[in-house]
XYZ file of C-alpha atoms in Angstrom:
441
model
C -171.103 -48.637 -30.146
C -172.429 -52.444 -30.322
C -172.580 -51.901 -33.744
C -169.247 -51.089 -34.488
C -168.154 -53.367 -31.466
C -168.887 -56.632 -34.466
C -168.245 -54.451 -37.893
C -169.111 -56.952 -41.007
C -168.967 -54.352 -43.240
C -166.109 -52.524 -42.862
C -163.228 -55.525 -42.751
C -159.707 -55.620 -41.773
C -157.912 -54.663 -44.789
C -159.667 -51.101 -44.672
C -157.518 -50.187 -41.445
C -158.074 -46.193 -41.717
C -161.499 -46.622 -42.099
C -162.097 -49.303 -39.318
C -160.206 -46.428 -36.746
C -161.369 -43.566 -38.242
C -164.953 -43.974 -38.556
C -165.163 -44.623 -34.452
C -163.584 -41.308 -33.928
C -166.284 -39.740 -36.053
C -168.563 -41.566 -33.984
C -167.321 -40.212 -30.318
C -166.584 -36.529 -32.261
C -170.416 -36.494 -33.259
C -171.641 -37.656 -29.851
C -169.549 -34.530 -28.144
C -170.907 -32.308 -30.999
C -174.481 -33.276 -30.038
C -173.462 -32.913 -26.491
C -172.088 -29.740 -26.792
C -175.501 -28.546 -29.448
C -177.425 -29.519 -26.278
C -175.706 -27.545 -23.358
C -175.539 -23.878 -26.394
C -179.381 -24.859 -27.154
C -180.954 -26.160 -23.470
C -181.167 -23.988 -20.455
C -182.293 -26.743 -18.510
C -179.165 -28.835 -20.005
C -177.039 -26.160 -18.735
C -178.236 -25.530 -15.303
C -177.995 -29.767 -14.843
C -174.354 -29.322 -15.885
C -173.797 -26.334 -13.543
C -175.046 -28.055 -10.596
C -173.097 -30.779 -11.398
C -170.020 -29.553 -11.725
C -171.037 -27.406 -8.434
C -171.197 -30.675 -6.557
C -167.991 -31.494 -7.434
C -165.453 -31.347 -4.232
C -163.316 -28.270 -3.252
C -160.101 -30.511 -4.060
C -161.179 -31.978 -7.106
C -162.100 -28.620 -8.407
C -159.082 -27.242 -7.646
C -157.328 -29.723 -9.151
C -159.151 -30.030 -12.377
C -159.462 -26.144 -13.454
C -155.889 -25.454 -13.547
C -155.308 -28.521 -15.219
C -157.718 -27.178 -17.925
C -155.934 -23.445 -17.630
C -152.412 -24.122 -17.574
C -152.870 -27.035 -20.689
C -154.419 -24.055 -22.466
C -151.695 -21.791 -21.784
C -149.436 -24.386 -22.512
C -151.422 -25.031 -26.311
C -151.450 -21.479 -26.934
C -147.511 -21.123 -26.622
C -146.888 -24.539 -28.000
C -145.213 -25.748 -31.292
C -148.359 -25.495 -32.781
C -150.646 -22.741 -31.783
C -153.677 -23.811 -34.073
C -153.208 -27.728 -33.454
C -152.903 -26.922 -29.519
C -155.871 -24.549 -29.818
C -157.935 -27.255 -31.617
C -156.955 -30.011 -29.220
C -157.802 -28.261 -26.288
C -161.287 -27.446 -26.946
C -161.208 -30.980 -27.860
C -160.923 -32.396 -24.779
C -162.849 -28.860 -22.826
C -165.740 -30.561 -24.983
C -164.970 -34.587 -23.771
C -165.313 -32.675 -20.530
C -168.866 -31.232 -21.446
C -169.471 -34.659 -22.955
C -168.742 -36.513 -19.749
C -171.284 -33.877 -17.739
C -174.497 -34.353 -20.059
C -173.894 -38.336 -19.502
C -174.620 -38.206 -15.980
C -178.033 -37.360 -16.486
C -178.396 -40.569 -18.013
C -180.855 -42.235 -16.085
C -180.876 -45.772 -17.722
C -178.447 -47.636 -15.800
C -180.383 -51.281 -16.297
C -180.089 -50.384 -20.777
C -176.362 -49.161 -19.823
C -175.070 -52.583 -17.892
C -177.401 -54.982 -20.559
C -175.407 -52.635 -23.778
C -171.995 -53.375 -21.754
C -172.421 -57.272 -21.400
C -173.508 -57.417 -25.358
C -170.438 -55.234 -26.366
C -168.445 -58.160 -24.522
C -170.147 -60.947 -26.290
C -169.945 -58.943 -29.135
C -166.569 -58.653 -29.189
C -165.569 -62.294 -28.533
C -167.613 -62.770 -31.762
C -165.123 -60.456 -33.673
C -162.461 -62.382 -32.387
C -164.170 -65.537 -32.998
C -164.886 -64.623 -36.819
C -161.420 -63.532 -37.391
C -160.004 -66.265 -36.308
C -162.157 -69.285 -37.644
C -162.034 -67.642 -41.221
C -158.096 -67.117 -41.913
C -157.796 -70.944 -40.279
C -160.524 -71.803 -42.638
C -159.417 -70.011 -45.835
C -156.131 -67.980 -44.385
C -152.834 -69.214 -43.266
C -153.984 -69.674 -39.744
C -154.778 -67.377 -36.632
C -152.989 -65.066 -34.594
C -153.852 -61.873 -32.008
C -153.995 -60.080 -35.169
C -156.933 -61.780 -37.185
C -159.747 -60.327 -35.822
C -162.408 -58.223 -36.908
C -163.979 -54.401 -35.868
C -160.508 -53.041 -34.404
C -157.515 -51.624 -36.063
C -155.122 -54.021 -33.571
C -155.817 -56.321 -30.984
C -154.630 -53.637 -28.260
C -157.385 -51.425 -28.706
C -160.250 -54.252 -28.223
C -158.481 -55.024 -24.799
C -158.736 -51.109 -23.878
C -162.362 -51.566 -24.712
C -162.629 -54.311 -22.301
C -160.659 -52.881 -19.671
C -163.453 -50.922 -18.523
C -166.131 -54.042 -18.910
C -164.636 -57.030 -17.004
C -165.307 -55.414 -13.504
C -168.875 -54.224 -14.252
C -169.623 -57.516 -15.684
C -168.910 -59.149 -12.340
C -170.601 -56.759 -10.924
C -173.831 -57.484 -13.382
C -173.306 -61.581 -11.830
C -173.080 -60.516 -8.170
C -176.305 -58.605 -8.267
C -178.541 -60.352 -10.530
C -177.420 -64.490 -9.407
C -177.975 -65.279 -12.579
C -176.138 -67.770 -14.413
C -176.410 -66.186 -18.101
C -174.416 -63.169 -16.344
C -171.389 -65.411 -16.558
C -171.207 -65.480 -20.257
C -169.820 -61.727 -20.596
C -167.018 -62.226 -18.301
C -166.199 -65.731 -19.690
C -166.295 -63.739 -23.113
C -163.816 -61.319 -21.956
C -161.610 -63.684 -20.282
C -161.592 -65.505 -23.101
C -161.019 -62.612 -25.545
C -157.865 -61.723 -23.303
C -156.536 -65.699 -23.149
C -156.657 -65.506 -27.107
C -154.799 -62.034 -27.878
C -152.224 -62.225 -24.790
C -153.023 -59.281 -23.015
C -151.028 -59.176 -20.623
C -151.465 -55.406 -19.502
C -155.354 -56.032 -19.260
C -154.844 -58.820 -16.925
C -152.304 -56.998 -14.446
C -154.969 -54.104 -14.471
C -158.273 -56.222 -14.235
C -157.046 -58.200 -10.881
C -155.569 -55.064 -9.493
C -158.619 -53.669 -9.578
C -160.452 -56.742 -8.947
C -157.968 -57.092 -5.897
C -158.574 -53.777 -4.738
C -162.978 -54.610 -4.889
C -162.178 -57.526 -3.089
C -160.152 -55.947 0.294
C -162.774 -53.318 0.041
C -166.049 -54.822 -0.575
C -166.262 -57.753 2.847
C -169.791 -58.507 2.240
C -169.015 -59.642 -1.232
C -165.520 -60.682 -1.470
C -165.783 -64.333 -1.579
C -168.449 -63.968 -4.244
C -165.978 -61.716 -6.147
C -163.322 -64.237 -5.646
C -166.066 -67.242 -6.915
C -166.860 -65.601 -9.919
C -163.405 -64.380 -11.421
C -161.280 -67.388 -10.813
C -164.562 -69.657 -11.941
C -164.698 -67.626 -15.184
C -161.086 -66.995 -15.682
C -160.577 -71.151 -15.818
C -163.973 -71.681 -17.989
C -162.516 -68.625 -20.443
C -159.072 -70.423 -20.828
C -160.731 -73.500 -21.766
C -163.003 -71.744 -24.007
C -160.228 -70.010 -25.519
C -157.778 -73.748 -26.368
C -161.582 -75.203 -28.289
C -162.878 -71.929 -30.173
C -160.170 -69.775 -30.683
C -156.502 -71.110 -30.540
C -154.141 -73.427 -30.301
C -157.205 -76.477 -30.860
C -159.015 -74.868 -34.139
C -155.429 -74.216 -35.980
C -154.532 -77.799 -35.666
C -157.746 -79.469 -36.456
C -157.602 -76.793 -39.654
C -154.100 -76.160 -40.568
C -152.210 -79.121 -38.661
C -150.185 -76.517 -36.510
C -150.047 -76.791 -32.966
C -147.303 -74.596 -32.503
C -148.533 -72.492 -29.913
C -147.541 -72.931 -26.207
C -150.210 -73.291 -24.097
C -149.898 -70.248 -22.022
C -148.733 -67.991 -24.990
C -147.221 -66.069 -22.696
C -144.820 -63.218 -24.143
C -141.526 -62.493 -22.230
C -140.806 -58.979 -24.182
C -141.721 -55.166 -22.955
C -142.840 -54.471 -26.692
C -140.716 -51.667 -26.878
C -142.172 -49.508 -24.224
C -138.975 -48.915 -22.221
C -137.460 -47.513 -25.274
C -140.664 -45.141 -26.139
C -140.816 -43.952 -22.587
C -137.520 -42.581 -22.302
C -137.904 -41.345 -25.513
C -141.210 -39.672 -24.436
C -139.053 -37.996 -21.761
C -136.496 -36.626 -23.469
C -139.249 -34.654 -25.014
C -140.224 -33.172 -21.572
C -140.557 -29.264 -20.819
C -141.600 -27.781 -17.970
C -144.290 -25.922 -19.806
C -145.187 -28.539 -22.135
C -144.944 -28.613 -26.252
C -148.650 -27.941 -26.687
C -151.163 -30.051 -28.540
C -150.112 -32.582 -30.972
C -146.665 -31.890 -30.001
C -145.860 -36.079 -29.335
C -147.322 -37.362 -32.725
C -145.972 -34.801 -34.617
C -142.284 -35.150 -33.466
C -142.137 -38.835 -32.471
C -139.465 -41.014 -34.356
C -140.626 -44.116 -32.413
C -144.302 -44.114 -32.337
C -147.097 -41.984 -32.531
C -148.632 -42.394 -28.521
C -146.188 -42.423 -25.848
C -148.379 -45.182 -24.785
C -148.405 -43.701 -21.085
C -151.078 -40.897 -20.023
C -149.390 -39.527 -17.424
C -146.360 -39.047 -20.132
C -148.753 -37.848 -23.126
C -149.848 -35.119 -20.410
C -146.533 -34.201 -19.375
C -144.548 -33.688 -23.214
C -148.313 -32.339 -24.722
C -149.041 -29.953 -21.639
C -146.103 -29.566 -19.256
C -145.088 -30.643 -15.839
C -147.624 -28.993 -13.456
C -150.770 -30.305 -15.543
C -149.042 -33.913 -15.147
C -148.872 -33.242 -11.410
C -152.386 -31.971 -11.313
C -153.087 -35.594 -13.385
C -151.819 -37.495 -11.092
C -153.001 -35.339 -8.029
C -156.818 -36.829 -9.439
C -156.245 -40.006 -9.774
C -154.567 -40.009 -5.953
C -157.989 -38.240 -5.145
C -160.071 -40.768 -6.822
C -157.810 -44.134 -5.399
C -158.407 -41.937 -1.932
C -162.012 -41.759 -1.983
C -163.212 -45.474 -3.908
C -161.122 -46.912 -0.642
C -163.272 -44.693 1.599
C -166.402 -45.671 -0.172
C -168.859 -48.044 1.697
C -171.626 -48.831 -1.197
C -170.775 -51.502 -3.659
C -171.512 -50.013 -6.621
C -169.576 -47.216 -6.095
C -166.783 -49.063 -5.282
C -167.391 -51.207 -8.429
C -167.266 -47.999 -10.604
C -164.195 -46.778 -8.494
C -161.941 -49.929 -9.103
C -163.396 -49.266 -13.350
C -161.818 -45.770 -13.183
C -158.856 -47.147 -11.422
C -158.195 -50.200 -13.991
C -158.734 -48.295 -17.116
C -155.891 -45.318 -15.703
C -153.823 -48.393 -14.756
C -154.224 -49.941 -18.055
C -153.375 -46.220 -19.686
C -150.082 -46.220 -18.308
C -148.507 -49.062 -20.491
C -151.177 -48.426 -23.679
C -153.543 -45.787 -25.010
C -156.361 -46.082 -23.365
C -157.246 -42.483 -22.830
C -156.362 -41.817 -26.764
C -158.372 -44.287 -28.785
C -161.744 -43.518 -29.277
C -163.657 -46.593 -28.257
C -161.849 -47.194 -24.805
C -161.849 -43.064 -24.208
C -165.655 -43.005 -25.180
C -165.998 -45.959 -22.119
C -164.224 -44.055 -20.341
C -165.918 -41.006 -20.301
C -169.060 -42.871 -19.640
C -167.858 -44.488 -16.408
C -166.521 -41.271 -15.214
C -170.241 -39.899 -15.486
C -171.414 -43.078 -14.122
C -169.467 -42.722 -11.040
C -169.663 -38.919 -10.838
C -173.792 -39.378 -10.463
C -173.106 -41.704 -7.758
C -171.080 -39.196 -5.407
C -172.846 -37.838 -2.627
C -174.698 -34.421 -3.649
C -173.852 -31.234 -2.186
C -176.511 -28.875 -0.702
C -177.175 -25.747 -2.914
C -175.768 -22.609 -2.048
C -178.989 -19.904 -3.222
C -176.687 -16.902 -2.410
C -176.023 -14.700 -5.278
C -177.641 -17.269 -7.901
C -179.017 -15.356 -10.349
C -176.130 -13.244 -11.022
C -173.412 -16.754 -11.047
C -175.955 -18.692 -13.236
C -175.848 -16.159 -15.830
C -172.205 -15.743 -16.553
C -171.863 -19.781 -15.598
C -174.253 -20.133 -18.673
C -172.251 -17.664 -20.877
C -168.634 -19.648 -20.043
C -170.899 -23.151 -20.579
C -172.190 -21.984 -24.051
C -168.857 -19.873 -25.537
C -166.590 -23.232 -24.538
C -168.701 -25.390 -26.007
C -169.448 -23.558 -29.388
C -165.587 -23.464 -29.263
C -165.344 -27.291 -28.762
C -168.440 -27.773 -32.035
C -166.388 -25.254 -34.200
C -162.816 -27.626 -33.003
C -163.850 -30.638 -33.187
C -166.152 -29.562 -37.056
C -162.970 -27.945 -38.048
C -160.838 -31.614 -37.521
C -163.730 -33.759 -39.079
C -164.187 -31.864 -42.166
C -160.902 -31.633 -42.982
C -160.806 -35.735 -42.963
C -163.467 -36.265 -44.525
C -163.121 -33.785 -47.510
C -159.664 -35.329 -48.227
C -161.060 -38.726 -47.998
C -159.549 -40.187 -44.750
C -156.091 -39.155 -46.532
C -156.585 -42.991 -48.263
C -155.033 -41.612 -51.700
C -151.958 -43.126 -52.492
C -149.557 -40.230 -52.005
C -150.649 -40.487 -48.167
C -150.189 -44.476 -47.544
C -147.349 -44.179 -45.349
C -144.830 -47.124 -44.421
C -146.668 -48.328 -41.059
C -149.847 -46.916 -40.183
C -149.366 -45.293 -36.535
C -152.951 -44.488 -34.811
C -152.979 -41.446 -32.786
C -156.601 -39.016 -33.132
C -156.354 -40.757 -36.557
C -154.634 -43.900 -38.118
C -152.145 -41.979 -39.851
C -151.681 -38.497 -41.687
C -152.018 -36.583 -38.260
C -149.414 -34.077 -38.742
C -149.612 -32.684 -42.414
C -149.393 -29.009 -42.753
C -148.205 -27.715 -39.897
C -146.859 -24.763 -38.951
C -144.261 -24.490 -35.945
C -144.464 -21.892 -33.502
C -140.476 -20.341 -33.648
């Protein structure tokens, strides 16, 4: 992910190749999840304890979310699309349980704070080259990501842990991640990833008393180093010493809603009770491809109750990081939090990167919940039909997610000129989601 984090050889004017090639990436690291839990019984008896450990009320809110979305794909617009897109996500779900027996959390926070740096560096190329050689800079000359939207829902789910990494280590050079980030978000005028980085931030801070002035030191000392970082490297300081323009204000603040008022009513007058199915939103969108809202996306895709059953876990989660005492939960808590925050005004929980982070946090903060003491009655005869349901869904997520990838890649990425369409629109892929479908009547 670091790699493709600063991407030198795959540049800006290949867009469908810059998006599509990280979807291959996260598709191929659920594939190998999935090979694991068919092929390992060990693998398998991890990921039934695990989900065992879960709580009675996130359990029952997370299996009929899973049932009724199926139900809801089966009977949808498009059966095969729905059928495909479930076992999608059935295998993120798989995906999210083999990554909490990752044991390396020192490799995981050090790979975090270089993806930062690493992507200020993407920002930092983009920019110095079209001042140097372009017409000048703007949130959309940067490097490794399709727009400048999907780097911030990348680093919605690193700003917090970052702090985190500078609270426990007292190390200076810890600074330089955050200062990256804030920079990052100074220079493309995020405006969403602020309002969801403080709220969380905000929410560590009432939470966490042992730490909360040292929370407090270390975002508002970074946030003013980042903005001055931002005016010398980045923008408005390098334009005019290049180009002579110093047209930008200094807060570059933007007053518009970018549309998203518009899209979300739209989204809702696409609303059924039982949902469209999979794909149903990008395939009969006039506005945009995402609803740019998860809770939305849920609710036109899979229906009303699995949007309720959403929004009945993240209630669940906000309920128990509050109750949590130990910092690092809590850090991994207000993560979670932010990045469903951040989902509700962009597409956090759709673009590959920022769902991959995601799905690594979740399992992150899953390990951390207190464990559960094992039930040994009737074991033998659970296990073995646990391990059948374990290795059927997830040789039905492999075939899924193999039947989607080969059919990109055999065409190409759809790059032939018949398929260039008028404005690329990313969705699973950056454009040419929909061809050949067939509606359900």
């Amino acid at each position: 992910m670091s790699l493709f984090s600063f991407n030198l050889f795959i540049l800006p004017d290949q867009p469908v190749l810059l998006y599509d090639y990280k979807r291959v990436f996260f598709c191929a690291l659920i594939v190998i999840s999935c090979l694991l839990l068919t092929l390992s019984h060990s693998t398998r008896k991890d990921a039934i304890n695990k989900v065992s450990s879960l709580s009675s009320l996130t359990k029952l809110l997370v299996f009929p979310f899973f049932l009724i979305s199926l139900t809801s794909n089966i009977f949808g617009l498009y059966p095969t699309r729905g059928f495909i897109d479930f076992f999608y996500y059935t295998g993120i779900f798989l995906l999210i349980i083999t990554l909490t027996k990752n044991k390396h959390n020192k490799v995981n926070y050090e790979l975090f704070s270089l993806i930062s740096i690493l992507c200020y560096l993407s920002v930092f190329m983009g920019f110095t080259v079209t001042n140097l050689y372009g017409d000048g800079s703007s949130i959309w000359t940067i490097l490794s990501y399709f727009n400048p939207r999907m780097l911030n829902q990348v680093q919605v789910w690193l700003i917090i842990p970052c702090i985190y990494i500078a609270l426990v280590s007292k190390s200076k050079k810890s600074y330089i991640p955050i200062i990256a980030n804030f920079t990052i978000m100074y220079a493309l005028e995020a405006r969403g990833l602020f309002v969801a980085v403080v709220g969380g931030i905000a929410i560590w801070c009432l939470l966490n008393s042992k730490y909360r002035l040292e929370i407090l030191k270390v975002t508002f000392s970074c946030l003013i180093i980042g903005y001055l970082i931002k005016l010398v490297t980045l923008s408005p300081i390098p334009s005019f010493i290049f180009n002579g323009e110093f047209s930008e204000s200094i807060l570059g603040i933007r007053s518009s809603d970018s549309g998203r008022v518009a899209l979300w009513r739209h989204a809702l007058e696409m609303v059924t009770f039982w949902g469209n199915g999979g794909d149903a939103f990008v395939c009969n969108s006039t506005l945009n491809s995402r609803p740019h809202n998860s809770i939305l996306l849920v609710m036109v895709n899979w229906g009303v109750i699995p949007a309720f059953l959403y929004i009945g876990l993240i209630i669940h989660l906000f309920l128990k990081v509050i109750k949590t005492k130990r910092t690092k939960s809590q850090m991994l808590g207000v993560t979670l939090l932010s990045g469903i925050a951040y989902s509700l005004i962009s597409g956090v929980l759709d673009s590959p990167f920022s769902l991959l982070l995601g799905c690594v946090f979740l399992s992150l903060y899953w390990e951390k919940l207190p464990k559960k003491r094992k039930s040994k009655k009737k074991g033998n005869e659970n296990n073995l039909i646990y391990h059948l349901i374990i290795i059927v869904i997830a040789i039905l997520s492999i075939s899924s997610i193999s039947l989607k990838l080969t059919e990109r890649i055999t065409n190409n990425h759809y790059l032939a000129d018949e398929y260039i369409p008028e404005i690329y629109k990313p969705q699973f892929w950056l454009g040419n989601n929909c061809l050949d479908n067939t509606k359900n009547n």
